[in-house]
PDB file of C-alpha atoms in Angstrom:
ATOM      1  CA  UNK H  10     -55.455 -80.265   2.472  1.00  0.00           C
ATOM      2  CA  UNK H  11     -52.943 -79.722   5.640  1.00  0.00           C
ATOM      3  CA  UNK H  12     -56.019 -78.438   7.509  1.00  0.00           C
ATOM      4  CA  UNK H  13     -58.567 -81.105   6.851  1.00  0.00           C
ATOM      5  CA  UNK H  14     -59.233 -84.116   9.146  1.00  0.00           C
ATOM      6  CA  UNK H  15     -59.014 -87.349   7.246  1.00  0.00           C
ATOM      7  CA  UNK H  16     -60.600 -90.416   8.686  1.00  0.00           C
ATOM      8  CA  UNK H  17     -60.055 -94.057   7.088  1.00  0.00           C
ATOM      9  CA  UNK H  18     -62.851 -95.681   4.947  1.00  0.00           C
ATOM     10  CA  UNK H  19     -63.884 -98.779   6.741  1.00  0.00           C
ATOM     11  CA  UNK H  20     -63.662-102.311   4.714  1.00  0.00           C
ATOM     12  CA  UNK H  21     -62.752-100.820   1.555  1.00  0.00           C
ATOM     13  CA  UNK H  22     -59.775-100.554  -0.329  1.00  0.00           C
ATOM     14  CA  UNK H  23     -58.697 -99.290  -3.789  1.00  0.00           C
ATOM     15  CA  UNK H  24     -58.824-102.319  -5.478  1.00  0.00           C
ATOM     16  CA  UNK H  25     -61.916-103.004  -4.553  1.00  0.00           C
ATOM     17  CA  UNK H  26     -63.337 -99.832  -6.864  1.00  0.00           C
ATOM     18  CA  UNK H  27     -64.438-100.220  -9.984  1.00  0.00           C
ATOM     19  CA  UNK H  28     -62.064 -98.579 -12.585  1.00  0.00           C
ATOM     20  CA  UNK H  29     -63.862 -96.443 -14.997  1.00  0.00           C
ATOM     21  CA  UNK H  30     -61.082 -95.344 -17.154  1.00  0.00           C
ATOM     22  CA  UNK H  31     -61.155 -98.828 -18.554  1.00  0.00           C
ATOM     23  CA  UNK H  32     -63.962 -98.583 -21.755  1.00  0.00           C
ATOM     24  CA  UNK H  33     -64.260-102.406 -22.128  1.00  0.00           C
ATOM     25  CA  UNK H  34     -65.147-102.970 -18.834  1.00  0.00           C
ATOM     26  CA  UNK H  35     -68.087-100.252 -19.107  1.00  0.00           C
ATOM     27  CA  UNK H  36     -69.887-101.361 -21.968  1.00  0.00           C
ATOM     28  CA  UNK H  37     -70.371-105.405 -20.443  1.00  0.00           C
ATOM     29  CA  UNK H  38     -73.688-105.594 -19.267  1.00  0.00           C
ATOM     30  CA  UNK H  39     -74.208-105.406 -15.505  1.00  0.00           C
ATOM     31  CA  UNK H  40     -76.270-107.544 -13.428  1.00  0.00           C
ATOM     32  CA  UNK H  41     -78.581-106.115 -11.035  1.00  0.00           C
ATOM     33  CA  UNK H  42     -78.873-106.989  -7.412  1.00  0.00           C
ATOM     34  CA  UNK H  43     -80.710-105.303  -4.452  1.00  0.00           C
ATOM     35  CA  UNK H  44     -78.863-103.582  -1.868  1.00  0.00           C
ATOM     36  CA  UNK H  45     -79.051-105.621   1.838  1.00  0.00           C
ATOM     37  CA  UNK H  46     -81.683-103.688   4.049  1.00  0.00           C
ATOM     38  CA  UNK H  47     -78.786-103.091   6.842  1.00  0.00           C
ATOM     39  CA  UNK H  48     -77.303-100.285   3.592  1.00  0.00           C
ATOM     40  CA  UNK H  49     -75.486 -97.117   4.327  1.00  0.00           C
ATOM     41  CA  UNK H  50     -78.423 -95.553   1.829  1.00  0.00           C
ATOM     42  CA  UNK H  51     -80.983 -93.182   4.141  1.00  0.00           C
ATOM     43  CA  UNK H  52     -83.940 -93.901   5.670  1.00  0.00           C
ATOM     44  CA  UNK H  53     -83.295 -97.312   5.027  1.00  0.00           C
ATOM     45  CA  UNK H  54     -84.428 -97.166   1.055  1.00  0.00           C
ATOM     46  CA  UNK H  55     -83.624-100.323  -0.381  1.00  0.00           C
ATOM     47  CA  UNK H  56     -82.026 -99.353  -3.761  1.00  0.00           C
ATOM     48  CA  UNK H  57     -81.193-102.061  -6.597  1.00  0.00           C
ATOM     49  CA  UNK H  58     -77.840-101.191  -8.283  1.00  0.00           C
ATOM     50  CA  UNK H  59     -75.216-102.953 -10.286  1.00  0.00           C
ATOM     51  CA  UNK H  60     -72.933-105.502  -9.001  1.00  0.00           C
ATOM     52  CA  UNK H  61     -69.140-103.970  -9.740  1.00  0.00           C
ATOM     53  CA  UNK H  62     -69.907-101.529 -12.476  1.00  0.00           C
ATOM     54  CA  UNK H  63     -70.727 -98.254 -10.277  1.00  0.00           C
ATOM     55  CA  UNK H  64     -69.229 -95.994  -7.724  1.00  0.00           C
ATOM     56  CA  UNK H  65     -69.461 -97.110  -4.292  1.00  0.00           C
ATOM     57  CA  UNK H  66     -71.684 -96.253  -1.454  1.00  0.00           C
ATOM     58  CA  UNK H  67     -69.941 -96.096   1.938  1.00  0.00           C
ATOM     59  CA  UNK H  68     -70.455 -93.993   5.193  1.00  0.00           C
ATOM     60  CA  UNK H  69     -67.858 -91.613   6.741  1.00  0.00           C
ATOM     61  CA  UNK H  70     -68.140 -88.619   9.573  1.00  0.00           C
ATOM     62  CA  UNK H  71     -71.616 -89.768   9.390  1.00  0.00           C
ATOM     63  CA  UNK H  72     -72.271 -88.948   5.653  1.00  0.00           C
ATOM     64  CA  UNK H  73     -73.072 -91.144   2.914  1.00  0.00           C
ATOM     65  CA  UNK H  74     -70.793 -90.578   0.269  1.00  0.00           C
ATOM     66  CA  UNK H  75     -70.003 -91.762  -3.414  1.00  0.00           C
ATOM     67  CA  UNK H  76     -66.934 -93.365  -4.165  1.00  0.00           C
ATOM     68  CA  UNK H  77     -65.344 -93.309  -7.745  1.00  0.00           C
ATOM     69  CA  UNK H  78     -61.960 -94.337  -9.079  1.00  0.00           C
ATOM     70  CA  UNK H  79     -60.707 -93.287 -12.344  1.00  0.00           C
ATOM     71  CA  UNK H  80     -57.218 -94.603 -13.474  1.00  0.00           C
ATOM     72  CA  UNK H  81     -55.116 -94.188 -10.072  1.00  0.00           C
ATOM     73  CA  UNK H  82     -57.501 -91.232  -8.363  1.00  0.00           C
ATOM     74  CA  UNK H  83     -60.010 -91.361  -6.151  1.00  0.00           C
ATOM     75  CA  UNK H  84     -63.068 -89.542  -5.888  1.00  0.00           C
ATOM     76  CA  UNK H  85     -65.653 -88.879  -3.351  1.00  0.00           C
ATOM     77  CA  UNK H  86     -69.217 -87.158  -3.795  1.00  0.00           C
ATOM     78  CA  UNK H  87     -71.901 -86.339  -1.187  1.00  0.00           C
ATOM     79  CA  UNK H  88     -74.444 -88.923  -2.377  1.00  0.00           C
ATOM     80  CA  UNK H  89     -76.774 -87.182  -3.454  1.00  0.00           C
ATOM     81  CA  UNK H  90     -77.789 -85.473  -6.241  1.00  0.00           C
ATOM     82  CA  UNK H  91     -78.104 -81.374  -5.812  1.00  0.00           C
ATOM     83  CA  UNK H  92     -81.520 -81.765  -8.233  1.00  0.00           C
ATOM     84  CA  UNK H  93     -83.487 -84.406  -6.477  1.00  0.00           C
ATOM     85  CA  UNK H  94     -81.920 -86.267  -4.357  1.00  0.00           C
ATOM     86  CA  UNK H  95     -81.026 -89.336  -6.702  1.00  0.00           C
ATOM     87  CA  UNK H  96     -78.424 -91.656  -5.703  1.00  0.00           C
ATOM     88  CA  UNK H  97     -75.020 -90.647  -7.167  1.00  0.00           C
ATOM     89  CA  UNK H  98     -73.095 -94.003  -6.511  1.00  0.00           C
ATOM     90  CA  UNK H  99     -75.675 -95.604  -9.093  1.00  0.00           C
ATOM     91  CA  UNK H 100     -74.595 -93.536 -11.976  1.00  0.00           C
ATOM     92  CA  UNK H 101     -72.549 -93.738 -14.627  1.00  0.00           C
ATOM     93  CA  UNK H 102     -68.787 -91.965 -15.170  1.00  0.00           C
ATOM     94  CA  UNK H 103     -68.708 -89.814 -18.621  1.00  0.00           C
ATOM     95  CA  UNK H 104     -65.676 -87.698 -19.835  1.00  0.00           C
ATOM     96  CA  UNK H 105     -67.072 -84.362 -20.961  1.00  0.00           C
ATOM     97  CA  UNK H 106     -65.022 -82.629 -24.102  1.00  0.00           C
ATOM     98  CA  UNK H 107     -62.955 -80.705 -22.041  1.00  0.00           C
ATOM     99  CA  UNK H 108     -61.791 -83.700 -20.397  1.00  0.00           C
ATOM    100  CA  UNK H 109     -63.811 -83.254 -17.524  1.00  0.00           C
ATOM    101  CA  UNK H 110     -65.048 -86.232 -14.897  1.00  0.00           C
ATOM    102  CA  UNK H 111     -68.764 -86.655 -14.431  1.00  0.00           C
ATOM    103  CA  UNK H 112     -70.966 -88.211 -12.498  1.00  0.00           C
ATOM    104  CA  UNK H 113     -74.763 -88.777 -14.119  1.00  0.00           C
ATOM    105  CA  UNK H 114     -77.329 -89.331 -11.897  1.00  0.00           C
ATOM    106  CA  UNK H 115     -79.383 -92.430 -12.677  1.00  0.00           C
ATOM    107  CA  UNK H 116     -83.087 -90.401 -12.217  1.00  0.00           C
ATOM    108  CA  UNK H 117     -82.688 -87.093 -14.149  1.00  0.00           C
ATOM    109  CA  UNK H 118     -79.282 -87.730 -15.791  1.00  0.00           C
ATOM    110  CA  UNK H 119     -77.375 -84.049 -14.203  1.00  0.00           C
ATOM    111  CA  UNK H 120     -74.145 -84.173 -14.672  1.00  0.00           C
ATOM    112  CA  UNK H 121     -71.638 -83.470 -11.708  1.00  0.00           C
ATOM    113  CA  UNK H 122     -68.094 -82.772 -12.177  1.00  0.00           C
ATOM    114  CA  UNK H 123     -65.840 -85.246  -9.757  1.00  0.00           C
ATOM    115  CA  UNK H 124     -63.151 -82.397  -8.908  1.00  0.00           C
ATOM    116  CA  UNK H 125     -65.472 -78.850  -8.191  1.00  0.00           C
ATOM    117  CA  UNK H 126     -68.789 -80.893  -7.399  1.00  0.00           C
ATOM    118  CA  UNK H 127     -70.516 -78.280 -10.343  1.00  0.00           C
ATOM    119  CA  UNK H 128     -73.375 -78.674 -12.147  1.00  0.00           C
ATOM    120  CA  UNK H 129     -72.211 -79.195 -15.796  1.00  0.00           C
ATOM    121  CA  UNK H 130     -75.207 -80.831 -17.282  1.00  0.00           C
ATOM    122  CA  UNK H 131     -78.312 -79.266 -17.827  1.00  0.00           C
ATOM    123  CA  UNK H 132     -77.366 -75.733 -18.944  1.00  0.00           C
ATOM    124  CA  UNK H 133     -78.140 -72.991 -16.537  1.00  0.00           C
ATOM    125  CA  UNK H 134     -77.558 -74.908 -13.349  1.00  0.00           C
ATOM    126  CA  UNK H 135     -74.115 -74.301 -13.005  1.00  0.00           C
ATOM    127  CA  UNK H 136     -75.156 -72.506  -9.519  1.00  0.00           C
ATOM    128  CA  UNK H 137     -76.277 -75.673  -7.932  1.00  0.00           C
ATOM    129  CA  UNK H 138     -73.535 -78.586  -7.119  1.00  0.00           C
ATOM    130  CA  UNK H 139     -72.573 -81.186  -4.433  1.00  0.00           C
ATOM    131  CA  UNK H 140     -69.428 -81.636  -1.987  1.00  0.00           C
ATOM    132  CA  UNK H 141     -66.372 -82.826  -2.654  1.00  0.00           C
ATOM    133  CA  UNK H 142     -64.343 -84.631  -0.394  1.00  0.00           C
ATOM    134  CA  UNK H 143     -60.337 -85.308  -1.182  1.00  0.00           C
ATOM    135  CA  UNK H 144     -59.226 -88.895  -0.967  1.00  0.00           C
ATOM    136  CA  UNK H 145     -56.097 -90.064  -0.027  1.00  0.00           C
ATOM    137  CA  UNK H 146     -54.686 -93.424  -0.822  1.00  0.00           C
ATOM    138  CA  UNK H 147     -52.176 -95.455   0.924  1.00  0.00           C
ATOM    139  CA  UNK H 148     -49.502 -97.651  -0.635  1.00  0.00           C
ATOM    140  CA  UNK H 149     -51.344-100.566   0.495  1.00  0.00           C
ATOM    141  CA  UNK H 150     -54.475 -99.771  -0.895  1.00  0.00           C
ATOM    142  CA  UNK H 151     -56.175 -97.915   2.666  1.00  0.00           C
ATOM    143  CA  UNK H 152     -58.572 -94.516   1.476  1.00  0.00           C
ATOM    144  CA  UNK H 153     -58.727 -92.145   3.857  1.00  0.00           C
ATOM    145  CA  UNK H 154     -61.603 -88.876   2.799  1.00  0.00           C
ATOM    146  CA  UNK H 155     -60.455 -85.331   4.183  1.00  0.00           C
ATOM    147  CA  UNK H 156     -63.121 -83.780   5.962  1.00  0.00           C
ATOM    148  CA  UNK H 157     -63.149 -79.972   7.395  1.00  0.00           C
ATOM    149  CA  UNK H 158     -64.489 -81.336  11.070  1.00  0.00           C
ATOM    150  CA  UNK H 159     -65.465 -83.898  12.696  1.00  0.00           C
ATOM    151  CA  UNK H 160     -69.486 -85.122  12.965  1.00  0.00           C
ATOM    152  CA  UNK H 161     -70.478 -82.669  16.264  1.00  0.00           C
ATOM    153  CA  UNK H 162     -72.860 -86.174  17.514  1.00  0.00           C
ATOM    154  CA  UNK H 163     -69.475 -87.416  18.109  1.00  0.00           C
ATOM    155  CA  UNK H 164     -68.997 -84.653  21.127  1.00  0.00           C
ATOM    156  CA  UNK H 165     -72.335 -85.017  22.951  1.00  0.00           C
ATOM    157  CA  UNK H 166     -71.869 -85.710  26.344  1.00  0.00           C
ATOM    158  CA  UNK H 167     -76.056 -86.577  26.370  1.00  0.00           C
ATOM    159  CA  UNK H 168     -74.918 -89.712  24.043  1.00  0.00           C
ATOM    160  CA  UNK H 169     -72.477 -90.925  26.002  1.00  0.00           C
ATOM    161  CA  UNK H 170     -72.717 -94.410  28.613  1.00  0.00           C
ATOM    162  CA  UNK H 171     -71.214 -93.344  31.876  1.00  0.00           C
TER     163      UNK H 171
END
């Protein structure tokens, strides 16, 4: 982690996750809202999802990622899924048998492990999976994601006002 580049997540802060290690809290049903047009989310899709009771979207080194928090950790997903594309912050957290983290997608229910990014769920895909970013959290709450460089558009001299 010494190597990677971590950049802070804008307008976000731990306690502003939803906390899936609580069981109550999952099982309340969730009402359903639309995401503003101006969203993170690709091509600008609008995409309805729960109000509190998912990951996060959010946008760093020009990716979209998915944002969990279990207990006092962190997670963060690319965000989307390695089968189809489906939108990772919308699913649900499970805890496999092993005591593994996963993320189910919302369209074809794959499961995703939170710490390799695997393909646990269906059988026989365990060659496909997503990145993984580490999170770091700050005393006061700040996540920073570690990324191995920095977005190259960030370097283009062509972009640039002079």
């Amino acid at each position: 982690m010494d190597q990677l580049i971590f950049l802070p997540v804008q307008n976000l802060r731990f306690k502003d996750l939803y906390d899936w290690s609580i069981p109550v809290e999952r099982c309340k049903s969730n009402k359903v809202i639309l995401t503003p047009p101006a969203s993170p989310r690709k091509n600008g899709v609008v995409i309805p999802h729960k109000e509190k009771e998912h990951g996060t979207l959010t946008q760093a080194n020009e990716q979209d990622l998915a944002l969990f928090r279990y207990k006092t950790r962190v997670y963060a997903v690319r965000e989307e899924c390695p089968h189809a594309g489906g939108p990772l912050h919308l699913g649900d957290i499970e805890e496999l048998g092993d005591e593994t983290l996963v993320v189910k997608c919302p369209w074809h229910g794959w499961k995703i492990d939170l710490e390799s990014g695997c393909v646990k769920f269906p059988k026989g895909h365990d060659l496909q999976s997503t990145v993984v970013y580490p999170v770091k959290v700050t005393d006061d709450g700040q996540l920073y994601i570690g990324f191995d460089s920095l977005y190259g558009g960030y370097f283009r001299a062509e972009d640039c006002d002079f």
